[in-house]
């Protein structure tokens, strides 16, 4: 007779979790007449596992709750550790998503804590000002010593901005070097590559359009070489595209549990996905110029500011002009970027994920900076070859 109290098989559990999550994505799209949440993005924007784990057929959200109940019972019997922590966080996230898809109205706090898996609070003004101070010191070293911080950042970005005609050749150059470094340090990416796809009037800076083989870029913004390098690393090598290639390979060979195929899911996995992207330049050991360091710090400032602004906008119901003033004072962002952040935060389902960039970057950064010399290979296997929430990733090496 089967032991009902035995720990579940992790591979089987991973397949069940994956089939359920993809089934939820299909059900949501079906019930919303094909439009999905946040236009057509859905719960799982990109899924490469149709031939490995097909979606679970689900008739309604009650069936989803039943499946989640079963998974929660199994996870409760699984061994303590990072895997258990991730599964707990993921099931909580999927439960929260289900409630939203059913039409339940949840607070921004509930979405942050349940769906995204991050604290429901702004980044403190003291922490933001400390980052401003660090940025001032870096601009001093870069020769930007006169004027207010906002003026110095404005000059730094304006003097280094690429002309529209430079974008594609610089993008191509950066893509080739990023791929070379990714193949050497992370994973052999083969003949995969991306082309540049310019867009306007979109709420994002750039996007990994994996299935079309293109990196979408918001041409309403100006870009320095350091900014474009970051975006290539975030969206393509060693970021989102690389993670998709890696997880499809490892799931197909059985070296990873099937749930790695959920790497793009709008759930707790989103934090680490964005953290890999935001740490991409550092993961490739590619900080080659003072401008790269300045841009990385400026991006941290903007990510933290956007996280705070989203909380003030959606959690504390600040008026839009007050949110805009906050972002202008604390993020020093271009107007189109600020307007995009406000628009992003307003989405009912996707809006809370604005916080995934800050908290995901910090989680990956903290673990990366704490690595010993001999831990790199195990770290990459863990970071790319397993699914994580910020909580479970921070348990690496413990």
CSV table of N, CA, C and O in Angstrom, one decimal, residues 337-385:
chain,number,residue,atom,x,y,z
A,337,UNK,N,10.2,58.1,-19.8
A,337,UNK,CA,10.4,57.0,-18.9
A,337,UNK,C,9.4,57.2,-17.7
A,337,UNK,O,8.8,56.2,-17.2
A,338,UNK,N,9.4,58.4,-17.1
A,338,UNK,CA,8.5,58.7,-16.0
A,338,UNK,C,7.0,58.4,-16.3
A,338,UNK,O,6.3,57.7,-15.6
A,339,UNK,N,6.6,58.9,-17.5
A,339,UNK,CA,5.2,58.6,-17.9
A,339,UNK,C,5.0,57.1,-18.1
A,339,UNK,O,3.9,56.6,-17.7
A,340,UNK,N,6.0,56.4,-18.6
A,340,UNK,CA,5.9,54.9,-18.8
A,340,UNK,C,5.7,54.2,-17.4
A,340,UNK,O,5.0,53.2,-17.3
A,341,UNK,N,6.5,54.7,-16.4
A,341,UNK,CA,6.4,54.0,-15.1
A,341,UNK,C,5.1,54.2,-14.5
A,341,UNK,O,4.5,53.3,-13.9
A,342,UNK,N,4.5,55.4,-14.6
A,342,UNK,CA,3.2,55.7,-14.1
A,342,UNK,C,2.1,54.8,-14.8
A,342,UNK,O,1.2,54.3,-14.1
A,343,UNK,N,2.2,54.7,-16.1
A,343,UNK,CA,1.3,53.9,-16.8
A,343,UNK,C,1.5,52.4,-16.5
A,343,UNK,O,0.5,51.7,-16.3
A,344,UNK,N,2.7,51.9,-16.3
A,344,UNK,CA,3.0,50.6,-15.9
A,344,UNK,C,2.3,50.2,-14.6
A,344,UNK,O,1.6,49.2,-14.4
A,345,UNK,N,2.5,51.1,-13.6
A,345,UNK,CA,2.0,50.9,-12.3
A,345,UNK,C,0.5,50.8,-12.2
A,345,UNK,O,0.0,50.1,-11.3
A,346,UNK,N,-0.2,51.4,-13.1
A,346,UNK,CA,-1.6,51.5,-13.1
A,346,UNK,C,-2.3,50.2,-13.5
A,346,UNK,O,-3.5,50.0,-13.3
A,347,UNK,N,-1.6,49.3,-14.2
A,347,UNK,CA,-2.2,48.0,-14.7
A,347,UNK,C,-2.5,47.2,-13.4
A,347,UNK,O,-1.8,47.0,-12.5
A,348,UNK,N,-3.8,46.7,-13.5
A,348,UNK,CA,-4.3,45.9,-12.3
A,348,UNK,C,-3.4,44.7,-12.0
A,348,UNK,O,-3.1,44.4,-10.8
A,349,UNK,N,-3.0,43.9,-13.0
A,349,UNK,CA,-2.3,42.7,-12.8
A,349,UNK,C,-0.8,42.9,-12.8
A,349,UNK,O,0.0,42.5,-12.0
A,350,UNK,N,-0.3,43.6,-13.9
A,350,UNK,CA,1.1,43.7,-14.1
A,350,UNK,C,1.7,44.8,-13.2
A,350,UNK,O,3.0,44.8,-13.0
A,351,UNK,N,0.9,45.8,-12.8
A,351,UNK,CA,1.5,46.9,-12.1
A,351,UNK,C,2.4,46.6,-10.9
A,351,UNK,O,3.5,47.2,-10.8
A,352,UNK,N,2.0,45.7,-10.0
A,352,UNK,CA,2.8,45.4,-8.9
A,352,UNK,C,4.2,44.9,-9.3
A,352,UNK,O,5.2,45.0,-8.5
A,353,UNK,N,4.4,44.3,-10.5
A,353,UNK,CA,5.7,43.8,-10.9
A,353,UNK,C,6.7,44.8,-11.1
A,353,UNK,O,7.9,44.5,-11.4
A,354,UNK,N,6.3,46.1,-11.1
A,354,UNK,CA,7.3,47.1,-11.2
A,354,UNK,C,8.3,47.0,-10.0
A,354,UNK,O,9.5,47.4,-10.2
A,355,UNK,N,7.9,46.4,-8.9
A,355,UNK,CA,8.8,46.2,-7.8
A,355,UNK,C,9.7,45.0,-8.0
A,355,UNK,O,10.7,44.9,-7.3
A,356,UNK,N,9.5,44.2,-9.0
A,356,UNK,CA,10.3,43.0,-9.2
A,356,UNK,C,11.7,43.4,-9.6
A,356,UNK,O,12.7,42.6,-9.4
A,357,UNK,N,11.9,44.5,-10.3
A,357,UNK,CA,13.2,44.9,-10.8
A,357,UNK,C,14.1,45.3,-9.6
A,357,UNK,O,15.2,44.8,-9.5
A,358,UNK,N,13.6,46.1,-8.7
A,358,UNK,CA,14.4,46.4,-7.5
A,358,UNK,C,14.7,45.2,-6.6
A,358,UNK,O,15.9,44.9,-6.4
A,359,UNK,N,13.7,44.5,-6.2
A,359,UNK,CA,13.9,43.4,-5.3
A,359,UNK,C,14.6,42.2,-6.0
A,359,UNK,O,15.4,41.5,-5.3
A,360,UNK,N,14.4,42.0,-7.3
A,360,UNK,CA,15.1,40.9,-8.0
A,360,UNK,C,16.6,41.3,-8.1
A,360,UNK,O,17.5,40.4,-7.9
A,361,UNK,N,16.9,42.5,-8.5
A,361,UNK,CA,18.3,42.9,-8.7
A,361,UNK,C,19.0,42.8,-7.4
A,361,UNK,O,20.2,42.3,-7.3
A,362,UNK,N,18.4,43.3,-6.3
A,362,UNK,CA,19.1,43.2,-5.0
A,362,UNK,C,19.4,41.8,-4.6
A,362,UNK,O,20.4,41.5,-4.0
A,363,UNK,N,18.4,40.9,-4.8
A,363,UNK,CA,18.6,39.5,-4.4
A,363,UNK,C,19.8,38.8,-5.2
A,363,UNK,O,20.7,38.2,-4.6
A,364,UNK,N,19.8,39.0,-6.5
A,364,UNK,CA,20.8,38.4,-7.3
A,364,UNK,C,22.2,39.1,-7.0
A,364,UNK,O,23.2,38.4,-6.9
A,365,UNK,N,22.2,40.4,-6.8
A,365,UNK,CA,23.4,41.1,-6.5
A,365,UNK,C,24.0,40.7,-5.2
A,365,UNK,O,25.2,40.4,-5.1
A,366,UNK,N,23.2,40.6,-4.2
A,366,UNK,CA,23.7,40.2,-2.9
A,366,UNK,C,24.3,38.8,-2.9
A,366,UNK,O,25.4,38.6,-2.3
A,367,UNK,N,23.7,37.8,-3.6
A,367,UNK,CA,24.2,36.5,-3.6
A,367,UNK,C,25.5,36.5,-4.5
A,367,UNK,O,26.5,35.9,-4.1
A,368,UNK,N,25.5,37.2,-5.6
A,368,UNK,CA,26.7,37.2,-6.5
A,368,UNK,C,27.9,37.8,-5.8
A,368,UNK,O,29.0,37.3,-5.9
A,369,UNK,N,27.6,38.9,-5.1
A,369,UNK,CA,28.8,39.6,-4.4
A,369,UNK,C,29.3,38.8,-3.2
A,369,UNK,O,30.5,39.0,-2.8
A,370,UNK,N,28.5,37.8,-2.7
A,370,UNK,CA,29.0,37.0,-1.6
A,370,UNK,C,29.6,35.7,-2.1
A,370,UNK,O,30.0,34.9,-1.2
A,371,UNK,N,29.8,35.5,-3.4
A,371,UNK,CA,30.4,34.2,-3.8
A,371,UNK,C,31.8,34.0,-3.5
A,371,UNK,O,32.6,35.0,-3.6
A,372,UNK,N,32.2,32.8,-3.2
A,372,UNK,CA,33.6,32.5,-3.1
A,372,UNK,C,34.1,32.1,-4.5
A,372,UNK,O,33.3,31.9,-5.4
A,373,UNK,N,35.4,32.0,-4.7
A,373,UNK,CA,36.0,31.8,-6.0
A,373,UNK,C,35.5,30.5,-6.6
A,373,UNK,O,35.3,30.4,-7.8
A,374,UNK,N,35.3,29.5,-5.8
A,374,UNK,CA,34.9,28.2,-6.3
A,374,UNK,C,33.4,28.0,-6.5
A,374,UNK,O,33.0,26.9,-6.9
A,375,UNK,N,32.6,29.0,-6.2
A,375,UNK,CA,31.2,28.8,-6.2
A,375,UNK,C,30.5,29.1,-7.5
A,375,UNK,O,29.3,29.0,-7.7
A,376,UNK,N,31.2,29.7,-8.5
A,376,UNK,CA,30.6,30.3,-9.7
A,376,UNK,C,29.8,29.2,-10.4
A,376,UNK,O,28.6,29.5,-10.8
A,377,UNK,N,30.3,28.1,-10.7
A,377,UNK,CA,29.6,27.1,-11.5
A,377,UNK,C,28.3,26.7,-10.8
A,377,UNK,O,27.2,26.6,-11.4
A,378,UNK,N,28.4,26.4,-9.5
A,378,UNK,CA,27.2,26.0,-8.7
A,378,UNK,C,26.2,27.1,-8.7
A,378,UNK,O,24.9,26.9,-8.7
A,379,UNK,N,26.6,28.4,-8.6
A,379,UNK,CA,25.8,29.5,-8.6
A,379,UNK,C,25.0,29.6,-9.9
A,379,UNK,O,23.8,29.8,-9.9
A,380,UNK,N,25.7,29.5,-11.1
A,380,UNK,CA,25.0,29.5,-12.4
A,380,UNK,C,24.0,28.4,-12.5
A,380,UNK,O,22.8,28.6,-13.0
A,381,UNK,N,24.4,27.2,-12.1
A,381,UNK,CA,23.4,26.1,-12.1
A,381,UNK,C,22.2,26.4,-11.3
A,381,UNK,O,21.0,26.0,-11.7
A,382,UNK,N,22.4,27.0,-10.1
A,382,UNK,CA,21.2,27.4,-9.2
A,382,UNK,C,20.4,28.5,-9.8
A,382,UNK,O,19.2,28.4,-9.8
A,383,UNK,N,21.1,29.5,-10.3
A,383,UNK,CA,20.4,30.7,-10.8
A,383,UNK,C,19.6,30.5,-12.0
A,383,UNK,O,18.4,31.0,-12.1
A,384,UNK,N,20.1,29.7,-13.0
A,384,UNK,CA,19.5,29.5,-14.2
A,384,UNK,C,18.8,28.1,-14.3
A,384,UNK,O,17.7,28.0,-15.0
A,385,UNK,N,19.3,27.2,-13.6
A,385,UNK,CA,18.8,25.8,-13.7
A,385,UNK,C,17.7,25.4,-12.6
A,385,UNK,O,17.3,24.3,-12.6
